Amino acid sequence: METDGITQLLRRASAGDAGASDELLPIVYAELHRVARRHLQGERRDHTLQATALVNEAYLRIFGGSQAQFPDRAHFLAFASKAMRNILVDHARARQADKRGGDLQRVPVDDALTVALDSAERLISLLDLNAAIDALADQHPSAARAVEMRYFGGMTAEETAQAVGQSVHVVQHDLRFAHAWLRRRLEGDAAD
């Protein structure tokens, strides 16, 4: 379905239109599943969190407690990005607690966030990435929000710009800045 159609359904559902909510469910579910598959495609085969479970948990967090209201698809994806990040981090923390650090969840870093050490791509801990994004958010909230939407939500610069009310140029600048900042931060942690 086209983006404008999704936006219209989101607006109608926010206004209490049950028919729109029913139409929206498979579309939202499909969108969340696309993002979840993207996150989990590089994981090991015995990874305990599957795409469908991630989607179900995200859907419950987004729509479970109250009538969620999103003015458009971009705002929905921004909210979903945050929900997926929280779910993945919670899962990684639980795994770390279960294994006492012996089986940390490792994630391939998005091409733009790849940390090159000795000319080899490095897998970093999702918990390390989360801590780095939190530290970035303390100093540069818009850059952290942009990288969260890109990495955890799979949003384009255009979708992010629409969600945060900034120009695409500003979002692209924030993404470049965030990638450089996170790279330095994660390389520094690896050197410690």
Coordinates of N, CA and C in Angstrom, one line a residue:
M1 N 0.9 -1.2 0.0 CA 0.0 0.0 0.0 C 0.9 1.2 0.0
E2 N 0.5 2.2 -0.7 CA 1.2 3.5 -0.8 C 1.3 4.2 0.6
T3 N 2.3 5.0 0.8 CA 2.6 5.7 2.0 C 1.4 6.5 2.4
D4 N 0.8 7.3 1.4 CA -0.4 8.1 1.8 C -1.5 7.3 2.3
G5 N -1.8 6.1 1.7 CA -2.8 5.3 2.2 C -2.6 4.8 3.6
I6 N -1.4 4.5 4.0 CA -1.1 4.1 5.3 C -1.3 5.3 6.3
T7 N -0.9 6.5 5.9 CA -1.1 7.7 6.7 C -2.6 7.9 6.9
Q8 N -3.4 7.7 5.9 CA -4.8 7.9 6.0 C -5.4 6.9 7.0
L9 N -5.0 5.6 6.9 CA -5.5 4.6 7.8 C -5.0 4.9 9.2
L10 N -3.8 5.3 9.4 CA -3.3 5.7 10.8 C -4.2 6.8 11.4
R11 N -4.5 7.8 10.6 CA -5.3 8.9 11.0 C -6.7 8.5 11.4
R12 N -7.3 7.7 10.5 CA -8.7 7.2 10.7 C -8.7 6.3 12.0
A13 N -7.7 5.4 12.1 CA -7.6 4.5 13.3 C -7.4 5.4 14.6
S14 N -6.6 6.4 14.5 CA -6.4 7.3 15.7 C -7.7 8.0 16.1
A15 N -8.6 8.2 15.1 CA -9.9 8.9 15.3 C -10.9 7.9 15.8
G16 N -10.5 6.6 15.9 CA -11.5 5.6 16.5 C -12.2 4.8 15.5
D17 N -11.8 4.9 14.2 CA -12.5 4.1 13.1 C -12.0 2.6 13.2
A18 N -12.9 1.8 13.7 CA -12.5 0.3 13.9 C -12.2 -0.3 12.5
G19 N -12.9 0.1 11.5 CA -12.6 -0.5 10.2 C -11.2 -0.2 9.7
A20 N -10.8 1.0 10.0 CA -9.4 1.4 9.6 C -8.4 0.6 10.4
S21 N -8.7 0.4 11.7 CA -7.8 -0.4 12.5 C -7.7 -1.8 12.0
D22 N -8.8 -2.4 11.6 CA -8.8 -3.7 11.0 C -8.0 -3.8 9.7
E23 N -8.1 -2.8 8.9 CA -7.3 -2.7 7.6 C -5.8 -2.5 7.9
L24 N -5.6 -1.7 8.9 CA -4.2 -1.4 9.3 C -3.4 -2.5 9.9
L25 N -4.0 -3.4 10.6 CA -3.3 -4.5 11.3 C -2.4 -5.3 10.4
P26 N -2.8 -5.8 9.2 CA -1.9 -6.6 8.4 C -0.8 -5.7 7.8
I27 N -1.1 -4.5 7.5 CA 0.0 -3.6 7.0 C 1.0 -3.3 8.0
V28 N 0.6 -2.9 9.2 CA 1.5 -2.6 10.3 C 2.3 -3.9 10.6
Y29 N 1.7 -5.0 10.7 CA 2.3 -6.3 11.0 C 3.4 -6.6 10.0
A30 N 3.1 -6.4 8.7 CA 4.0 -6.6 7.6 C 5.2 -5.7 7.7
E31 N 5.0 -4.4 8.0 CA 6.1 -3.5 8.1 C 7.0 -3.8 9.3
L32 N 6.4 -4.2 10.4 CA 7.2 -4.6 11.6 C 8.0 -5.9 11.3
H33 N 7.4 -6.8 10.6 CA 8.1 -8.0 10.2 C 9.3 -7.8 9.3
R34 N 9.1 -6.8 8.4 CA 10.2 -6.5 7.5 C 11.4 -5.9 8.3
V35 N 11.1 -5.1 9.2 CA 12.2 -4.5 10.1 C 12.8 -5.6 11.0
A36 N 12.0 -6.4 11.5 CA 12.5 -7.5 12.4 C 13.4 -8.5 11.6
R37 N 13.0 -8.8 10.4 CA 13.8 -9.7 9.6 C 15.2 -9.1 9.3
R38 N 15.2 -7.8 9.0 CA 16.4 -7.1 8.7 C 17.3 -7.2 9.9
H39 N 16.8 -7.0 11.1 CA 17.6 -7.0 12.3 C 18.2 -8.4 12.6
L40 N 17.4 -9.4 12.4 CA 17.8 -10.8 12.8 C 18.4 -11.6 11.7
Q41 N 18.5 -11.1 10.5 CA 19.1 -11.9 9.4 C 20.5 -12.3 9.6
G42 N 21.3 -11.5 10.2 CA 22.7 -11.8 10.4 C 23.0 -12.6 11.7
E43 N 22.0 -12.9 12.4 CA 22.2 -13.6 13.7 C 22.5 -15.1 13.5
R44 N 23.1 -15.7 14.6 CA 23.4 -17.1 14.5 C 22.1 -17.9 14.5
R45 N 22.2 -19.1 14.0 CA 21.0 -20.0 13.8 C 20.3 -20.3 15.1
D46 N 21.0 -20.4 16.2 CA 20.4 -20.8 17.4 C 19.9 -19.6 18.2
H47 N 19.8 -18.4 17.6 CA 19.4 -17.2 18.3 C 18.0 -17.4 18.8
T48 N 17.7 -17.1 20.1 CA 16.5 -17.4 20.7 C 15.3 -16.5 20.4
L49 N 15.6 -15.3 19.8 CA 14.5 -14.4 19.4 C 14.3 -14.4 17.9
Q50 N 13.2 -14.9 17.5 CA 12.9 -15.0 16.1 C 12.1 -13.8 15.7
A51 N 12.1 -13.5 14.3 CA 11.4 -12.3 13.8 C 10.0 -12.2 14.2
T52 N 9.2 -13.3 14.2 CA 7.8 -13.3 14.5 C 7.6 -12.9 16.0
A53 N 8.5 -13.4 16.9 CA 8.4 -13.1 18.3 C 8.7 -11.6 18.5
L54 N 9.7 -11.1 17.8 CA 10.1 -9.7 17.9 C 8.9 -8.8 17.4
V55 N 8.3 -9.2 16.3 CA 7.2 -8.5 15.8 C 6.0 -8.5 16.8
N56 N 5.7 -9.6 17.3 CA 4.6 -9.7 18.3 C 4.8 -8.9 19.5
E57 N 6.0 -8.9 20.0 CA 6.4 -8.1 21.2 C 6.3 -6.6 20.9
A58 N 6.8 -6.2 19.7 CA 6.8 -4.8 19.3 C 5.3 -4.4 19.1
Y59 N 4.5 -5.2 18.5 CA 3.1 -4.9 18.3 C 2.4 -4.6 19.6
L60 N 2.7 -5.5 20.6 CA 2.1 -5.4 21.9 C 2.5 -4.1 22.6
R61 N 3.8 -3.8 22.5 CA 4.3 -2.6 23.1 C 3.7 -1.3 22.4
I62 N 3.5 -1.4 21.1 CA 3.0 -0.2 20.4 C 1.5 0.0 20.6
F63 N 0.8 -1.1 20.5 CA -0.7 -1.0 20.5 C -1.4 -1.6 21.7
G64 N -0.6 -2.3 22.5 CA -1.2 -3.1 23.6 C -1.9 -2.3 24.7
G65 N -1.3 -1.2 25.2 CA -1.8 -0.5 26.4 C -2.9 0.4 26.1
S66 N -2.8 1.2 25.0 CA -3.8 2.2 24.7 C -3.9 2.4 23.2
Q67 N -4.8 3.3 22.9 CA -4.9 3.6 21.4 C -3.8 4.5 21.0
A68 N -2.8 3.9 20.3 CA -1.7 4.6 19.8 C -2.1 5.5 18.7
Q69 N -1.5 6.7 18.7 CA -1.9 7.7 17.6 C -0.6 8.1 16.9
F70 N -0.6 8.0 15.6 CA 0.5 8.3 14.7 C -0.1 9.2 13.6
P71 N 0.5 10.4 13.4 CA 0.0 11.2 12.3 C 0.3 10.7 10.9
D72 N 1.3 9.8 10.8 CA 1.7 9.3 9.5 C 2.6 8.1 9.7
R73 N 3.0 7.5 8.5 CA 3.8 6.3 8.5 C 5.2 6.6 9.1
A74 N 5.8 7.7 8.8 CA 7.1 8.0 9.4 C 7.1 8.1 10.9
H75 N 6.1 8.7 11.5 CA 6.0 8.7 12.9 C 5.8 7.3 13.5
F76 N 5.0 6.5 12.8 CA 4.8 5.1 13.3 C 6.2 4.4 13.3
L77 N 6.9 4.5 12.2 CA 8.2 3.9 12.1 C 9.2 4.4 13.1
A78 N 9.1 5.7 13.4 CA 10.0 6.2 14.4 C 9.7 5.6 15.8
F79 N 8.4 5.5 16.1 CA 8.0 4.8 17.4 C 8.4 3.4 17.4
A80 N 8.2 2.7 16.3 CA 8.5 1.3 16.2 C 10.0 1.1 16.3
S81 N 10.8 2.0 15.8 CA 12.3 1.9 15.9 C 12.7 1.8 17.4
K82 N 12.1 2.7 18.1 CA 12.4 2.8 19.6 C 11.9 1.5 20.3
A83 N 10.7 1.0 19.9 CA 10.2 -0.2 20.5 C 11.1 -1.4 20.2
M84 N 11.5 -1.5 19.0 CA 12.4 -2.7 18.6 C 13.8 -2.6 19.3
R85 N 14.3 -1.4 19.4 CA 15.6 -1.2 20.1 C 15.4 -1.7 21.5
N86 N 14.4 -1.2 22.2 CA 14.2 -1.6 23.6 C 14.0 -3.1 23.7
I87 N 13.3 -3.8 22.8 CA 13.1 -5.2 22.9 C 14.4 -5.9 22.7
L88 N 15.1 -5.6 21.7 CA 16.4 -6.2 21.4 C 17.4 -6.0 22.6
V89 N 17.4 -4.9 23.1 CA 18.3 -4.6 24.3 C 17.9 -5.4 25.5
D90 N 16.6 -5.4 25.8 CA 16.1 -6.2 26.9 C 16.4 -7.7 26.7
H91 N 16.3 -8.2 25.5 CA 16.6 -9.6 25.2 C 18.1 -9.8 25.4
A92 N 18.9 -8.9 24.9 CA 20.4 -9.1 25.1 C 20.8 -9.1 26.6
R93 N 20.1 -8.2 27.3 CA 20.4 -8.1 28.8 C 20.0 -9.4 29.5
A94 N 18.8 -9.9 29.1 CA 18.4 -11.2 29.7 C 19.3 -12.3 29.4
R95 N 19.7 -12.4 28.1 CA 20.7 -13.5 27.7 C 22.0 -13.3 28.5
Q96 N 22.4 -12.1 28.7 CA 23.7 -11.9 29.4 C 23.5 -12.3 30.8
A97 N 22.4 -12.0 31.4 CA 22.1 -12.4 32.8 C 22.1 -13.9 32.9
D98 N 21.4 -14.5 32.0 CA 21.3 -16.0 32.0 C 22.6 -16.7 31.9
K99 N 23.4 -16.1 31.0 CA 24.7 -16.8 30.8 C 25.9 -16.1 31.5
R100 N 25.6 -15.1 32.3 CA 26.6 -14.4 33.1 C 27.7 -13.8 32.2
G101 N 27.2 -13.3 31.0 CA 28.2 -12.7 30.1 C 28.8 -13.7 29.2
G102 N 28.6 -14.9 29.3 CA 29.3 -15.9 28.4 C 28.7 -16.0 27.0
D103 N 27.5 -15.5 26.8 CA 27.0 -15.6 25.4 C 26.3 -14.3 25.1
L104 N 27.1 -13.3 25.1 CA 26.5 -12.0 24.7 C 26.0 -12.0 23.3
Q105 N 24.9 -11.3 23.1 CA 24.3 -11.3 21.7 C 25.2 -10.3 20.9
R106 N 25.7 -10.8 19.8 CA 26.6 -10.0 18.9 C 25.7 -9.6 17.7
V107 N 25.9 -8.4 17.3 CA 25.1 -7.9 16.1 C 26.1 -7.4 15.1
P108 N 25.8 -7.7 13.8 CA 26.6 -7.0 12.7 C 26.2 -5.6 12.7
V109 N 27.1 -4.7 12.6 CA 26.8 -3.3 12.6 C 26.5 -2.8 11.2
D110 N 25.5 -2.0 11.1 CA 25.1 -1.5 9.8 C 26.3 -1.0 9.1
D111 N 26.3 -1.1 7.7 CA 27.5 -0.7 7.0 C 28.0 0.7 7.4
A112 N 27.1 1.6 7.6 CA 27.5 2.9 8.0 C 28.1 3.0 9.4
L113 N 27.9 2.0 10.2 CA 28.4 1.9 11.6 C 29.5 0.9 11.8
T114 N 29.9 0.3 10.7 CA 31.0 -0.7 10.8 C 32.2 -0.1 11.4
V115 N 32.7 -0.9 12.4 CA 33.9 -0.5 13.1 C 35.0 -1.3 12.5
A116 N 36.0 -0.7 11.8 CA 37.1 -1.4 11.2 C 38.3 -1.4 12.1
L117 N 38.6 -2.6 12.5 CA 39.8 -2.8 13.3 C 40.7 -3.8 12.6
D118 N 41.9 -3.4 12.3 CA 42.9 -4.2 11.5 C 42.2 -4.7 10.2
S119 N 41.5 -3.8 9.5 CA 40.9 -4.0 8.2 C 39.9 -5.2 8.2
A120 N 39.4 -5.5 9.4 CA 38.4 -6.6 9.4 C 37.1 -6.0 10.1
E121 N 35.9 -6.4 9.5 CA 34.7 -6.0 10.1 C 34.5 -6.7 11.5
R122 N 34.1 -5.9 12.4 CA 34.0 -6.4 13.8 C 32.5 -6.5 14.2
L123 N 32.2 -7.5 14.9 CA 30.8 -7.6 15.5 C 30.9 -7.0 16.9
I124 N 29.9 -6.2 17.2 CA 29.9 -5.6 18.5 C 28.7 -6.0 19.3
S125 N 28.8 -5.9 20.6 CA 27.7 -6.3 21.4 C 26.6 -5.3 21.2
L126 N 25.3 -5.7 21.2 CA 24.2 -4.9 21.1 C 24.2 -4.0 22.3
L127 N 24.6 -4.5 23.5 CA 24.6 -3.7 24.7 C 25.6 -2.6 24.6
D128 N 26.8 -2.8 23.9 CA 27.8 -1.8 23.7 C 27.2 -0.7 22.8
L129 N 26.6 -1.1 21.7 CA 26.0 -0.2 20.8 C 24.9 0.6 21.5
N130 N 24.1 0.0 22.3 CA 23.0 0.7 23.0 C 23.6 1.7 23.9
A131 N 24.6 1.4 24.7 CA 25.3 2.3 25.6 C 25.9 3.5 24.8
A132 N 26.5 3.2 23.7 CA 27.1 4.3 22.9 C 26.0 5.2 22.3
I133 N 24.9 4.7 21.9 CA 23.8 5.5 21.4 C 23.2 6.3 22.5
D134 N 23.1 5.8 23.7 CA 22.6 6.5 24.9 C 23.6 7.7 25.2
A135 N 24.9 7.4 25.1 CA 25.9 8.5 25.4 C 25.8 9.6 24.3
L136 N 25.6 9.1 23.1 CA 25.4 10.1 22.0 C 24.2 11.0 22.3
A137 N 23.1 10.4 22.7 CA 21.9 11.1 23.0 C 22.0 12.1 24.1
D138 N 22.9 11.9 25.0 CA 23.2 12.9 26.1 C 23.8 14.1 25.5
Q139 N 24.6 14.0 24.5 CA 25.3 15.2 23.9 C 24.6 15.7 22.6
H140 N 24.1 14.8 21.8 CA 23.5 15.2 20.5 C 22.2 14.4 20.3
P141 N 21.2 14.8 20.9 CA 19.9 14.0 20.8 C 19.4 13.8 19.4
S142 N 19.5 14.8 18.5 CA 18.9 14.6 17.2 C 19.8 13.6 16.4
A143 N 21.1 13.6 16.6 CA 21.9 12.6 15.9 C 21.6 11.2 16.4
A144 N 21.4 11.0 17.7 CA 21.1 9.7 18.2 C 19.7 9.2 17.7
R145 N 18.8 10.1 17.7 CA 17.4 9.8 17.2 C 17.5 9.3 15.7
A146 N 18.3 10.1 14.9 CA 18.4 9.7 13.5 C 19.0 8.3 13.3
V147 N 20.1 8.0 14.1 CA 20.8 6.7 13.9 C 19.9 5.6 14.4
E148 N 19.1 5.9 15.5 CA 18.2 4.9 16.0 C 17.1 4.6 14.9
M149 N 16.6 5.6 14.3 CA 15.5 5.4 13.3 C 16.1 4.6 12.1
R150 N 17.3 4.9 11.7 CA 18.0 4.2 10.6 C 18.3 2.8 10.9
Y151 N 19.0 2.6 12.0 CA 19.5 1.3 12.4 C 18.4 0.4 12.9
F152 N 17.6 0.8 13.8 CA 16.6 0.0 14.5 C 15.3 0.0 13.7
G153 N 15.0 1.0 13.0 CA 13.7 1.1 12.2 C 13.9 0.9 10.7
G154 N 15.1 0.9 10.2 CA 15.3 0.8 8.8 C 14.7 1.9 8.0
M155 N 14.6 3.1 8.6 CA 14.0 4.2 8.0 C 15.0 4.9 7.0
T156 N 14.5 5.4 6.0 CA 15.4 6.2 5.1 C 15.6 7.6 5.7
A157 N 16.5 8.3 5.1 CA 16.8 9.7 5.5 C 15.5 10.6 5.3
E158 N 14.8 10.3 4.2 CA 13.6 11.0 3.9 C 12.5 10.7 5.0
E159 N 12.3 9.5 5.3 CA 11.3 9.1 6.3 C 11.7 9.7 7.7
T160 N 13.0 9.7 8.0 CA 13.4 10.2 9.3 C 13.1 11.7 9.3
A161 N 13.5 12.4 8.2 CA 13.3 13.9 8.1 C 11.8 14.2 8.3
Q162 N 10.9 13.4 7.7 CA 9.5 13.6 7.9 C 9.1 13.4 9.4
A163 N 9.6 12.4 10.0 CA 9.2 12.1 11.4 C 9.7 13.1 12.4
V164 N 10.8 13.7 12.1 CA 11.4 14.7 13.1 C 11.2 16.1 12.7
G165 N 10.6 16.3 11.5 CA 10.3 17.7 11.1 C 11.6 18.5 10.7
Q166 N 12.6 17.8 10.1 CA 13.8 18.5 9.7 C 14.0 18.2 8.2
S167 N 14.9 18.9 7.6 CA 15.2 18.7 6.2 C 16.0 17.4 6.0
V168 N 16.0 16.8 4.9 CA 16.7 15.6 4.6 C 18.2 15.9 4.8
H169 N 18.7 17.1 4.3 CA 20.1 17.5 4.5 C 20.5 17.4 5.9
V170 N 19.7 18.0 6.8 CA 20.0 18.0 8.3 C 20.1 16.5 8.8
V171 N 19.2 15.7 8.4 CA 19.2 14.3 8.9 C 20.4 13.6 8.3
Q172 N 20.7 13.8 7.1 CA 21.9 13.1 6.5 C 23.2 13.6 7.3
H173 N 23.2 14.9 7.6 CA 24.4 15.4 8.4 C 24.4 14.7 9.8
D174 N 23.2 14.6 10.4 CA 23.2 14.0 11.7 C 23.6 12.5 11.6
L175 N 23.2 11.8 10.6 CA 23.6 10.4 10.4 C 25.1 10.3 10.2
R176 N 25.7 11.2 9.4 CA 27.2 11.1 9.2 C 27.9 11.4 10.5
F177 N 27.4 12.4 11.2 CA 28.0 12.8 12.5 C 27.9 11.6 13.5
A178 N 26.7 11.0 13.6 CA 26.4 9.9 14.5 C 27.3 8.8 14.2
H179 N 27.5 8.4 13.0 CA 28.3 7.3 12.6 C 29.7 7.5 13.0
A180 N 30.3 8.7 12.7 CA 31.7 9.0 13.1 C 31.8 9.0 14.6
W181 N 30.9 9.6 15.3 CA 30.9 9.6 16.8 C 30.9 8.2 17.4
L182 N 29.9 7.4 16.9 CA 29.8 6.0 17.4 C 31.0 5.2 17.1
R183 N 31.5 5.4 15.9 CA 32.7 4.6 15.5 C 33.9 4.9 16.5
R184 N 34.1 6.2 16.7 CA 35.2 6.6 17.7 C 34.9 6.0 19.0
R185 N 33.7 6.1 19.5 CA 33.3 5.6 20.8 C 33.5 4.1 20.9
L186 N 33.1 3.4 19.9 CA 33.2 1.9 19.9 C 34.6 1.4 19.7
E187 N 35.4 2.1 18.9 CA 36.8 1.8 18.8 C 37.5 2.1 20.1
G188 N 37.2 3.1 20.7 CA 37.8 3.5 22.0 C 37.5 2.4 23.1
D189 N 36.2 1.9 23.1 CA 35.9 0.8 24.0 C 36.6 -0.4 23.7
A190 N 36.9 -0.7 22.4 CA 37.6 -1.9 22.1 C 39.0 -1.8 22.5
A191 N 39.6 -0.6 22.5 CA 41.0 -0.5 22.8 C 41.2 -0.5 24.3
D192 N 40.2 -0.3 25.1 CA 40.3 -0.4 26.6 C 40.5 -1.8 27.1

